[in-house]
Amino acid sequence: MEETGRTTHTLAALMELRKRILNGDFPGGTRLFEVPLAETLQISRTPIREAMSRLAEEGLLDRLTNGGFVVRSFTLADVLDAIELRGVLEGTAARLAAERSATPAGLERLNHVLLQLDACFGRDANEVDFEAYPNLNAQFHTLLVTLSGSAVLQREIERATRLPFASPSAFLSGRTNIDVFRQSLHVAQEQHRALAAAIASREGTRAEFIAREHARIARRNLEYVMLENPELIISVPGLALLNS
Amino acid sequence: MEETGRTTHTLAALMELRKRILNGDFPGGTRLFEVPLAETLQISRTPIREAMSRLAEEGLLDRLTNGGFVVRSFTLADVLDAIELRGVLEGTAARLAAERSATPAGLERLNHVLLQLDACFGRDANEVDFEAYPNLNAQFHTLLVTLSGSAVLQREIERATRLPFASPSAFLSGRTNIDVFRQSLHVAQEQHRALAAAIASREGTRAEFIAREHARIARRNLEYVMLENPELIISVPGLALLNS
DNA sequence: ATCCGGATGAATGTATACATGGTTCATTAT
DNA sequence: ATAATGAACCATGTATACATTCATCCGGAT
């Protein structure tokens, strides 16, 4: 997200606090005080304030009425809604791509990514290249949004997607390479194909609803983790922040 | 939005800068420098920085890679997209209200606002209480979002709606009380009624698409202003910021 | 002539001292 | 005993001096 090279205290604090919040170090609702944080991170209050301001922008912190910040609380229902919201927004992107903007060149690029994704699957249903898939999947979703041709929509999708558990890659980290998720990828890839086809034939409504359904794979994976395999919670980016 | 009473320099700067940006004092793309602004507003750089940070959160400023802020540029297409986005989000709120959450008590409140809105119309088609309507309309839209039962969605709608020209009240300011807009209110009110009915009968899809179409009234009004009556641009909140 | 390198200046980044405001607790007056 | 008052503390708000960084330009060497 940010450059790893030369950095400022603000960026260091931003990344460190983000990491700790997503790691669940601060339960939702915890108030973050400037002075102790400044002492902990060995910097002054100024960059701390700036970093917290940006974390509020990202949706990880809430501002209190009379100053100060608290860690935002997320329930399971909130995460499900965030995923549903992503589905709605990506669905809109897909619809707009179909209705307005998709050019032959753009469709070509989409199909190119699609073929690379296809190449991730082996003959055995359980054989998936879990190294290459996540990055290509991210490319596909980014490209989809680009093809919508709407800068406003792109911005809002990037925003909504900044909460890690709402990202299209939420269940694709290396640590969640388990059978259930791996098998869901076959369904996901079929949806990718259908999405590209719908956009190519200008079927806006079809594209919109395939994208929504596509996001619901994440919903199913989330429900699986929470209800049937809670020890995986720490493996999914941001889920440690849950409940409070 | 903020309290008008006791205030801090940060809030004063926030409101003043917001006012100037929406007033078109800074063309889109203008970089805002801390030092001159601090001199202009007679305060130090610290609250200026804080205010700009919040304006970036509101979507009125963009952060530059290496520090600093520029006024965000909006084209007509961007504003149209922002309106379409609001339609999609309010549509989702309406659908969720229908599918999940609408209680008899909630529907009761919605119908109550609906009746008050009805009372704004006289027997003559051109006779509308332009004093009472905007506030009631805002109430209706707020209530709709509440009925969705989704805090996440509510938050994002409030965000998307903070750009004044994307707000459901964009064309309802006292200064835009002209025939074309006044007449669109009859259509709008019919859509309000249909929306409430669809939610009450759990017709999620119907509710969703009525809400989308409802937002498109704003689109039509905007196109009317831009193409046929440009001198009205300054009357619509935020539109002065356009084009760049 | 061109390219490299350091000086210069303008802008943001950072630390810190001090101001302010709100909350809590103790003290006093009723 | 209770309510009002105020003092002390704690947290954020603000000003300001200084640091840093990036871009630009000028000068000199090749």
Coordinates of C-alpha atoms (C1' of nucleotides) in Angstrom, one line a residue:
Chain A
M1 CA 0.0 0.0 0.0
E2 CA 2.7 2.5 1.0
E3 CA 6.2 2.5 -0.1
T4 CA 8.5 0.5 2.1
G5 CA 11.5 2.7 1.4
R6 CA 12.0 6.2 2.9
T7 CA 9.3 6.9 5.3
T8 CA 8.0 9.4 7.8
H9 CA 7.1 9.0 11.4
T10 CA 3.5 9.5 10.3
L11 CA 3.6 6.6 7.9
A12 CA 5.4 4.4 10.3
A13 CA 2.8 5.1 13.0
L14 CA 0.0 4.6 10.5
M15 CA 1.3 1.1 9.5
E16 CA 2.1 0.1 13.0
L17 CA -1.3 1.1 14.4
R18 CA -3.1 -0.4 11.4
K19 CA -1.2 -3.7 12.0
R20 CA -2.0 -3.7 15.7
I21 CA -5.7 -2.9 15.2
L22 CA -6.1 -5.6 12.5
N23 CA -4.2 -8.0 14.7
G24 CA -6.8 -7.5 17.4
D25 CA -4.4 -5.9 19.9
F26 CA -7.1 -3.3 20.6
P27 CA -10.6 -4.7 21.1
G28 CA -13.3 -2.7 19.3
G29 CA -14.3 0.3 21.3
T30 CA -10.8 0.8 22.9
R31 CA -10.0 4.4 23.1
L32 CA -6.5 5.3 21.7
F33 CA -4.7 8.0 23.7
E34 CA -2.1 10.1 22.1
V35 CA 0.4 10.3 24.9
P36 CA 0.8 6.6 25.7
L37 CA 1.0 5.8 22.0
A38 CA 3.6 8.4 21.4
E39 CA 5.7 6.9 24.2
T40 CA 5.2 3.4 22.9
L41 CA 6.2 4.3 19.4
Q42 CA 8.9 6.7 20.5
I43 CA 7.7 9.6 18.5
S44 CA 5.8 12.8 19.3
R45 CA 2.1 13.3 19.4
T46 CA 2.0 15.1 16.1
P47 CA 2.5 12.2 13.8
I48 CA 0.3 10.0 16.0
R49 CA -2.6 12.4 15.5
E50 CA -2.0 12.5 11.8
A51 CA -1.9 8.7 11.6
M52 CA -5.1 8.3 13.7
S53 CA -6.8 10.8 11.4
R54 CA -6.0 8.7 8.4
L55 CA -7.1 5.5 10.2
A56 CA -10.4 7.2 10.8
E57 CA -10.5 7.9 7.0
E58 CA -9.9 4.2 6.4
G59 CA -12.7 3.3 8.7
L60 CA -10.7 1.5 11.4
L61 CA -11.1 4.3 14.0
D62 CA -14.1 6.4 14.9
R63 CA -13.8 10.0 16.0
L64 CA -15.3 10.9 19.4
T65 CA -17.4 14.0 19.6
N66 CA -15.0 15.9 21.8
G67 CA -11.8 14.8 20.3
G68 CA -10.0 11.5 20.5
F69 CA -10.4 8.2 18.7
V70 CA -11.8 4.7 19.5
V71 CA -11.2 1.5 17.6
R72 CA -14.2 0.8 15.5
S73 CA -16.4 -2.2 16.5
F74 CA -17.3 -4.8 14.0
T75 CA -19.8 -7.5 14.6
L76 CA -20.2 -10.6 12.4
A77 CA -23.3 -8.9 10.9
D78 CA -21.2 -5.8 10.0
V79 CA -18.6 -7.9 8.2
L80 CA -21.4 -9.7 6.3
D81 CA -22.9 -6.3 5.3
A82 CA -19.5 -5.1 4.2
I83 CA -19.2 -8.1 1.9
E84 CA -22.7 -7.6 0.6
L85 CA -21.8 -3.9 0.0
R86 CA -18.8 -4.9 -2.0
G87 CA -21.0 -7.2 -4.0
V88 CA -23.4 -4.4 -4.8
L89 CA -20.6 -2.0 -5.7
E90 CA -18.7 -4.5 -7.9
G91 CA -22.1 -5.4 -9.4
T92 CA -22.6 -1.8 -10.3
A93 CA -19.1 -1.6 -11.8
A94 CA -19.9 -4.7 -13.9
R95 CA -23.2 -3.3 -15.0
L96 CA -21.6 0.0 -16.1
A97 CA -18.8 -1.8 -17.9
A98 CA -21.5 -3.7 -19.8
E99 CA -23.7 -0.7 -20.5
R100 CA -21.2 1.9 -21.3
S101 CA -17.6 1.5 -21.4
A102 CA -16.2 -1.9 -22.2
T103 CA -14.0 -1.6 -25.3
P104 CA -12.5 -4.5 -27.3
A105 CA -9.1 -3.7 -25.8
G106 CA -10.5 -3.8 -22.3
L107 CA -12.3 -7.0 -22.9
E108 CA -9.1 -8.4 -24.3
R109 CA -7.2 -7.6 -21.1
L110 CA -10.0 -9.1 -19.0
N111 CA -9.9 -12.3 -21.1
H112 CA -6.1 -12.4 -20.7
V113 CA -6.3 -12.4 -16.9
L114 CA -9.1 -15.0 -17.2
L115 CA -6.9 -17.3 -19.1
Q116 CA -4.1 -16.9 -16.6
L117 CA -6.5 -17.7 -13.8
D118 CA -7.6 -20.8 -15.8
A119 CA -4.0 -21.9 -15.8
C120 CA -4.0 -22.0 -12.0
F121 CA -6.2 -25.1 -12.0
G122 CA -4.8 -28.6 -12.5
R123 CA -6.6 -31.7 -13.7
D124 CA -7.4 -32.7 -10.2
A125 CA -10.2 -30.7 -8.7
N126 CA -8.1 -30.2 -5.6
E127 CA -5.1 -29.0 -7.4
V128 CA -4.8 -25.2 -7.5
D129 CA -1.8 -22.9 -7.8
F130 CA -2.4 -21.0 -4.6
E131 CA 0.7 -18.9 -5.2
A132 CA -0.4 -17.3 -8.4
Y133 CA -4.2 -17.2 -7.9
P134 CA -4.6 -14.4 -5.3
N135 CA -2.7 -11.8 -7.3
L136 CA -4.5 -12.7 -10.6
N137 CA -7.8 -12.6 -8.8
A138 CA -7.0 -9.1 -7.5
Q139 CA -6.0 -8.1 -11.0
F140 CA -9.3 -9.3 -12.3
H141 CA -11.3 -7.3 -9.8
T142 CA -9.2 -4.2 -10.3
L143 CA -9.7 -4.5 -14.1
L144 CA -13.4 -5.0 -13.7
V145 CA -13.7 -1.7 -11.8
T146 CA -11.5 0.0 -14.3
L147 CA -13.7 -1.1 -17.1
S148 CA -16.7 0.6 -15.5
G149 CA -15.1 3.8 -16.6
S150 CA -16.3 5.6 -13.4
A151 CA -13.6 7.3 -11.3
V152 CA -16.2 8.0 -8.6
L153 CA -17.2 4.3 -8.4
Q154 CA -13.6 3.2 -8.5
R155 CA -12.8 5.4 -5.5
E156 CA -15.7 4.2 -3.4
I157 CA -14.9 0.5 -4.2
E158 CA -11.3 1.1 -3.2
R159 CA -12.6 2.6 0.0
A160 CA -15.1 -0.1 0.8
T161 CA -12.5 -2.7 0.0
R162 CA -9.8 -1.2 2.3
L163 CA -11.4 -3.1 5.2
P164 CA -9.4 -6.3 4.7
F165 CA -12.2 -8.7 5.4
A166 CA -14.3 -7.0 2.7
S167 CA -11.6 -7.3 0.1
P168 CA -12.0 -9.8 -2.8
S169 CA -8.8 -11.4 -1.6
A170 CA -9.8 -11.8 2.0
F171 CA -9.9 -15.6 2.0
L172 CA -7.0 -16.0 -0.4
S173 CA -4.0 -15.4 1.9
G174 CA -1.5 -18.2 2.0
R175 CA -2.5 -19.1 5.5
T176 CA -6.1 -20.0 4.5
N177 CA -5.1 -22.6 1.9
I178 CA -7.5 -25.2 3.0
D179 CA -9.8 -27.6 1.1
V180 CA -13.0 -25.7 1.6
F181 CA -11.6 -22.4 0.2
R182 CA -9.6 -24.1 -2.5
Q183 CA -12.7 -25.8 -3.9
S184 CA -14.7 -22.6 -3.8
L185 CA -12.3 -21.3 -6.4
H186 CA -13.7 -23.4 -9.1
V187 CA -17.1 -21.8 -8.6
A188 CA -15.5 -18.4 -8.4
Q189 CA -13.6 -18.9 -11.6
E190 CA -16.8 -20.0 -13.4
Q191 CA -18.3 -16.8 -12.2
H192 CA -15.4 -14.8 -13.5
R193 CA -15.9 -16.3 -16.9
A194 CA -19.6 -15.6 -16.9
L195 CA -19.0 -12.1 -15.8
A196 CA -16.6 -11.4 -18.7
A197 CA -19.1 -13.0 -21.1
A198 CA -22.0 -10.9 -19.8
I199 CA -19.9 -7.7 -20.1
A200 CA -18.8 -8.6 -23.6
S201 CA -22.4 -9.1 -24.7
R202 CA -23.6 -6.0 -22.9
E203 CA -25.8 -7.9 -20.6
G204 CA -25.7 -5.3 -17.8
T205 CA -28.2 -6.9 -15.4
R206 CA -26.7 -10.3 -15.7
A207 CA -23.2 -9.0 -15.1
E208 CA -24.5 -7.0 -12.0
F209 CA -26.0 -10.0 -10.4
I210 CA -23.2 -12.4 -11.1
A211 CA -20.9 -10.0 -9.4
R212 CA -23.2 -9.9 -6.4
E213 CA -23.3 -13.6 -6.2
H214 CA -19.6 -13.8 -6.6
A215 CA -19.1 -11.7 -3.5
R216 CA -21.3 -14.1 -1.6
I217 CA -18.6 -16.8 -1.9
A218 CA -16.8 -14.7 0.7
R219 CA -19.9 -14.6 2.8
R220 CA -20.0 -18.4 2.7
N221 CA -16.3 -18.7 3.5
L222 CA -16.7 -16.3 6.4
E223 CA -19.7 -18.2 7.8
Y224 CA -17.7 -21.4 7.5
V225 CA -14.8 -19.9 9.5
M226 CA -16.9 -18.3 12.2
L227 CA -19.3 -21.2 12.8
E228 CA -17.4 -24.3 11.9
N229 CA -13.7 -23.6 12.2
P230 CA -13.1 -20.6 14.6
E231 CA -9.5 -21.4 15.0
L232 CA -9.0 -20.1 11.4
I233 CA -10.2 -16.6 12.5
I234 CA -6.7 -15.5 13.1
S235 CA -5.7 -16.6 9.6
V236 CA -8.1 -14.2 7.8
P237 CA -6.8 -10.7 7.5
G238 CA -8.7 -8.4 9.9
L239 CA -11.0 -10.9 11.4
A240 CA -9.1 -10.8 14.7
L241 CA -10.7 -7.4 15.1
L242 CA -14.2 -8.9 15.3
N243 CA -16.8 -9.0 18.0
S244 CA -17.0 -6.6 20.8
Chain B
M1 CA -23.6 19.5 10.6
E2 CA -21.3 20.8 13.4
E3 CA -22.4 22.7 16.4
T4 CA -22.5 26.4 15.8
G5 CA -21.8 27.2 19.4
R6 CA -18.4 26.8 21.1
T7 CA -15.9 25.8 18.6
T8 CA -12.3 25.2 18.0
H9 CA -10.0 26.7 15.4
T10 CA -10.0 23.3 13.6
L11 CA -13.8 23.4 13.2
A12 CA -13.8 27.0 12.2
A13 CA -11.2 26.3 9.5
L14 CA -13.0 23.1 8.4
M15 CA -16.3 25.0 7.9
E16 CA -14.6 28.0 6.3
L17 CA -12.6 25.9 3.9
R18 CA -15.6 23.7 3.1
K19 CA -17.6 26.8 2.3
R20 CA -15.0 28.3 0.0
I21 CA -14.4 25.0 -1.8
L22 CA -18.1 24.4 -2.4
N23 CA -18.5 28.0 -3.4
G24 CA -16.0 27.5 -6.2
D25 CA -13.4 29.8 -4.7
F26 CA -10.7 27.2 -5.5
P27 CA -11.0 25.6 -8.9
G28 CA -10.7 21.9 -8.9
G29 CA -7.0 20.9 -8.9
T30 CA -5.9 24.0 -6.9
R31 CA -3.3 23.1 -4.4
L32 CA -3.9 24.4 -0.9
F33 CA -0.8 25.5 1.0
E34 CA -0.8 25.6 4.7
V35 CA 1.1 28.8 5.3
P36 CA -1.0 31.2 3.2
L37 CA -4.2 29.6 4.5
A38 CA -2.9 30.0 8.0
E39 CA -2.2 33.7 7.4
T40 CA -5.6 34.2 5.7
L41 CA -7.6 32.5 8.5
Q42 CA -5.4 34.0 11.2
I43 CA -4.6 30.7 12.9
S44 CA -1.6 28.5 13.0
R45 CA -0.8 25.7 10.6
T46 CA -1.8 22.9 13.0
P47 CA -5.6 23.3 12.9
I48 CA -5.3 24.0 9.1
R49 CA -3.7 20.6 8.6
E50 CA -6.3 18.9 10.7
A51 CA -9.1 20.6 8.8
M52 CA -7.6 19.6 5.5
S53 CA -7.3 16.1 6.7
R54 CA -11.0 16.0 7.4
L55 CA -11.9 17.5 4.1
A56 CA -9.9 14.7 2.5
E57 CA -12.1 12.4 4.5
E58 CA -15.2 14.1 3.1
G59 CA -13.9 13.7 -0.4
L60 CA -13.5 17.4 -1.1
L61 CA -9.7 17.3 -1.1
D62 CA -7.2 14.8 -2.5
R63 CA -3.9 14.0 -0.8
L64 CA -0.8 14.4 -2.8
T65 CA 1.8 11.6 -2.7
N66 CA 4.4 13.6 -1.0
G67 CA 2.2 15.6 1.3
G68 CA -0.1 18.5 0.7
F69 CA -3.7 18.7 -0.6
V70 CA -5.4 19.7 -3.8
V71 CA -9.1 20.5 -4.4
R72 CA -10.7 17.5 -5.9
S73 CA -11.8 17.9 -9.5
F74 CA -15.4 17.0 -10.5
T75 CA -16.6 16.8 -14.0
L76 CA -20.3 16.6 -14.9
A77 CA -19.8 12.9 -15.5
D78 CA -18.4 12.5 -12.0
V79 CA -21.5 14.2 -10.5
L80 CA -23.8 12.0 -12.6
D81 CA -21.9 9.0 -11.3
A82 CA -22.2 10.2 -7.7
I83 CA -25.9 10.4 -8.2
E84 CA -26.1 7.0 -9.7
L85 CA -24.0 5.7 -6.8
R86 CA -26.5 7.2 -4.3
G87 CA -29.3 5.5 -6.2
V88 CA -27.5 2.1 -6.0
L89 CA -26.8 2.5 -2.3
E90 CA -30.3 3.8 -1.4
G91 CA -31.7 1.0 -3.6
T92 CA -29.7 -1.5 -1.5
A93 CA -31.0 0.1 1.7
A94 CA -34.5 -0.3 0.4
R95 CA -34.0 -3.9 -0.6
L96 CA -32.5 -4.8 2.8
A97 CA -35.4 -3.0 4.5
A98 CA -37.8 -5.1 2.5
E99 CA -35.9 -8.4 2.9
R100 CA -34.9 -8.2 6.5
S101 CA -35.7 -5.5 8.8
A102 CA -38.8 -3.5 8.3
T103 CA -40.9 -3.8 11.4
P104 CA -44.5 -2.6 11.7
A105 CA -43.3 0.3 13.9
G106 CA -40.7 1.3 11.3
L107 CA -43.2 1.1 8.5
E108 CA -45.5 3.2 10.6
R109 CA -42.9 5.9 10.9
L110 CA -42.3 5.8 7.2
N111 CA -46.0 6.2 6.4
H112 CA -46.2 9.1 8.9
V113 CA -43.5 11.0 7.0
L114 CA -45.2 10.1 3.8
L115 CA -48.5 11.6 4.9
Q116 CA -46.7 14.8 6.0
L117 CA -45.1 14.9 2.5
D118 CA -48.5 14.5 0.9
A119 CA -49.7 17.5 2.9
C120 CA -47.1 19.6 1.1
F121 CA -49.0 19.4 -2.1
G122 CA -52.0 21.7 -2.9
R123 CA -54.8 21.1 -5.3
D124 CA -53.0 23.0 -8.0
A125 CA -50.3 20.9 -9.6
N126 CA -47.9 23.9 -9.3
E127 CA -48.7 24.5 -5.6
V128 CA -46.1 23.0 -3.3
D129 CA -45.0 23.9 0.2
F130 CA -41.4 24.5 -0.6
E131 CA -40.6 25.4 3.0
A132 CA -41.6 22.1 4.5
Y133 CA -40.8 19.6 1.8
P134 CA -37.0 19.5 1.9
N135 CA -36.8 18.7 5.5
L136 CA -39.5 16.0 5.3
N137 CA -37.8 14.6 2.2
A138 CA -34.5 14.3 4.1
Q139 CA -36.4 12.6 6.9
F140 CA -37.8 10.1 4.5
H141 CA -34.4 9.2 3.1
T142 CA -32.8 9.0 6.5
L143 CA -35.6 6.7 7.7
L144 CA -35.3 4.5 4.7
V145 CA -31.6 4.0 5.5
T146 CA -32.4 3.3 9.1
L147 CA -34.9 0.7 8.1
S148 CA -32.3 -1.2 6.2
G149 CA -30.9 -2.1 9.7
S150 CA -27.3 -2.0 8.4
A151 CA -24.9 0.3 10.2
V152 CA -22.3 -0.4 7.6
L153 CA -24.5 0.7 4.8
Q154 CA -25.8 3.7 6.7
R155 CA -22.3 4.9 7.2
E156 CA -21.4 4.5 3.5
I157 CA -24.6 6.3 2.4
E158 CA -23.9 9.2 4.7
R159 CA -20.4 9.3 3.2
A160 CA -21.5 9.2 -0.4
T161 CA -24.1 11.8 0.4
R162 CA -21.8 14.3 2.0
L163 CA -20.9 15.6 -1.4
P164 CA -23.7 18.2 -1.5
F165 CA -24.6 17.6 -5.2
A166 CA -25.1 13.9 -4.5
S167 CA -27.5 14.5 -1.6
P168 CA -31.2 13.7 -1.9
S169 CA -31.8 17.3 -1.1
A170 CA -29.4 18.8 -3.7
F171 CA -32.2 20.4 -5.8
L172 CA -34.4 21.3 -2.9
S173 CA -32.7 24.4 -1.6
G174 CA -34.8 27.5 -1.4
R175 CA -32.9 29.1 -4.2
T176 CA -33.9 26.4 -6.7
N177 CA -37.6 26.8 -6.3
I178 CA -38.5 26.9 -10.0
D179 CA -41.2 25.2 -12.0
V180 CA -39.2 22.4 -13.4
F181 CA -38.1 21.2 -10.0
R182 CA -41.4 21.8 -8.3
Q183 CA -43.1 19.6 -10.8
S184 CA -40.6 16.8 -10.4
L185 CA -41.7 16.6 -6.8
H186 CA -45.0 15.0 -7.8
V187 CA -43.2 12.2 -9.5
A188 CA -40.8 12.0 -6.6
Q189 CA -43.6 11.7 -4.1
E190 CA -45.3 8.9 -6.1
Q191 CA -42.0 7.1 -6.0
H192 CA -41.9 7.6 -2.2
R193 CA -45.3 6.0 -1.9
A194 CA -44.4 3.1 -4.1
L195 CA -41.2 2.6 -2.2
A196 CA -43.0 2.4 1.1
A197 CA -45.5 0.0 -0.4
A198 CA -42.8 -2.3 -1.8
I199 CA -41.0 -2.4 1.5
A200 CA -44.2 -3.1 3.4
S201 CA -44.9 -6.1 1.1
R202 CA -41.3 -7.3 1.2
E203 CA -40.8 -6.8 -2.5
G204 CA -37.1 -6.2 -2.3
T205 CA -36.3 -6.0 -5.9
R206 CA -39.1 -3.6 -6.6
A207 CA -38.0 -1.4 -3.8
E208 CA -34.4 -1.5 -5.0
F209 CA -35.2 -0.3 -8.5
I210 CA -37.7 2.3 -7.5
A211 CA -35.0 3.8 -5.3
R212 CA -32.6 3.8 -8.2
E213 CA -35.1 5.5 -10.4
H214 CA -35.9 8.0 -7.7
A215 CA -32.3 9.1 -7.6
R216 CA -32.4 9.7 -11.4
I217 CA -34.8 12.6 -10.8
A218 CA -31.7 14.4 -9.5
R219 CA -29.9 13.3 -12.6
R220 CA -32.6 14.9 -14.8
N221 CA -32.6 18.1 -12.8
L222 CA -28.9 18.3 -13.0
E223 CA -28.9 17.8 -16.8
Y224 CA -31.6 20.5 -17.0
V225 CA -29.5 23.0 -15.0
M226 CA -26.2 22.2 -16.9
L227 CA -27.6 22.1 -20.4
E228 CA -30.6 24.4 -20.4
N229 CA -30.2 26.8 -17.6
P230 CA -26.6 27.3 -16.6
E231 CA -27.2 30.4 -14.6
L232 CA -28.8 28.2 -12.0
I233 CA -25.5 26.4 -11.4
I234 CA -24.6 28.7 -8.5
S235 CA -28.0 28.0 -6.9
V236 CA -27.3 24.3 -6.5
P237 CA -25.1 23.4 -3.5
G238 CA -21.6 22.4 -4.6
L239 CA -22.2 22.7 -8.3
A240 CA -20.0 25.8 -8.4
L241 CA -17.1 23.4 -7.8
L242 CA -17.7 21.7 -11.1
N243 CA -15.6 21.4 -14.2
S244 CA -11.9 21.8 -14.3
Chain C
dA1 C1' 26.5 21.8 -25.4
dT2 C1' 25.4 18.7 -21.9
dC3 C1' 25.5 16.5 -17.7
dC4 C1' 26.4 16.3 -13.0
dG5 C1' 26.3 18.2 -8.3
dG6 C1' 25.6 21.2 -4.8
dA7 C1' 23.2 25.4 -3.1
dT8 C1' 18.9 27.5 -2.3
dG9 C1' 14.2 28.0 -1.2
dA10 C1' 9.7 26.5 -0.4
dA11 C1' 6.8 23.3 1.5
dT12 C1' 5.6 19.7 4.7
dG13 C1' 7.2 16.9 8.8
dT14 C1' 8.1 16.8 13.8
dA15 C1' 8.9 18.0 18.6
dT16 C1' 7.5 20.5 22.3
dA17 C1' 5.6 24.0 25.4
dC18 C1' 1.7 26.0 26.6
dA19 C1' -3.6 26.7 26.4
dT20 C1' -8.1 25.0 27.0
dG21 C1' -11.8 22.4 28.2
dG22 C1' -14.1 18.8 30.4
dT23 C1' -14.6 15.5 34.2
dT24 C1' -14.0 14.0 38.7
dC25 C1' -13.6 14.3 43.4
dA26 C1' -13.4 16.7 47.5
dT27 C1' -15.0 20.4 50.3
dT28 C1' -18.2 23.4 52.0
dA29 C1' -22.6 25.6 52.7
dT30 C1' -27.4 24.9 53.2
Chain D
dA1 C1' -27.4 14.4 53.9
dT2 C1' -27.3 16.6 49.7
dA3 C1' -26.3 19.8 46.4
dA4 C1' -23.3 23.3 44.7
dT5 C1' -18.7 24.9 43.9
dG6 C1' -14.2 24.8 42.7
dA7 C1' -9.7 22.9 42.3
dA8 C1' -6.8 19.6 40.2
dC9 C1' -5.9 16.5 36.6
dC10 C1' -6.0 14.6 32.2
dA11 C1' -6.6 14.7 27.4
dT12 C1' -6.8 17.2 23.4
dG13 C1' -6.2 21.9 21.0
dT14 C1' -2.8 25.3 19.3
dA15 C1' 1.3 27.9 18.3
dT16 C1' 5.8 27.9 16.9
dA17 C1' 10.6 26.7 16.2
dC18 C1' 13.3 23.7 14.0
dA19 C1' 14.1 19.5 10.7
dT20 C1' 13.7 17.4 6.5
dT21 C1' 12.9 16.7 1.9
dC22 C1' 12.1 17.6 -2.8
dA23 C1' 12.5 20.4 -6.8
dT24 C1' 14.8 23.8 -9.2
dC25 C1' 18.4 26.3 -10.9
dC26 C1' 22.9 27.6 -11.5
dG27 C1' 27.8 26.7 -12.1
dG28 C1' 31.5 24.2 -13.5
dA29 C1' 33.7 20.3 -15.6
dT30 C1' 34.0 17.2 -19.4

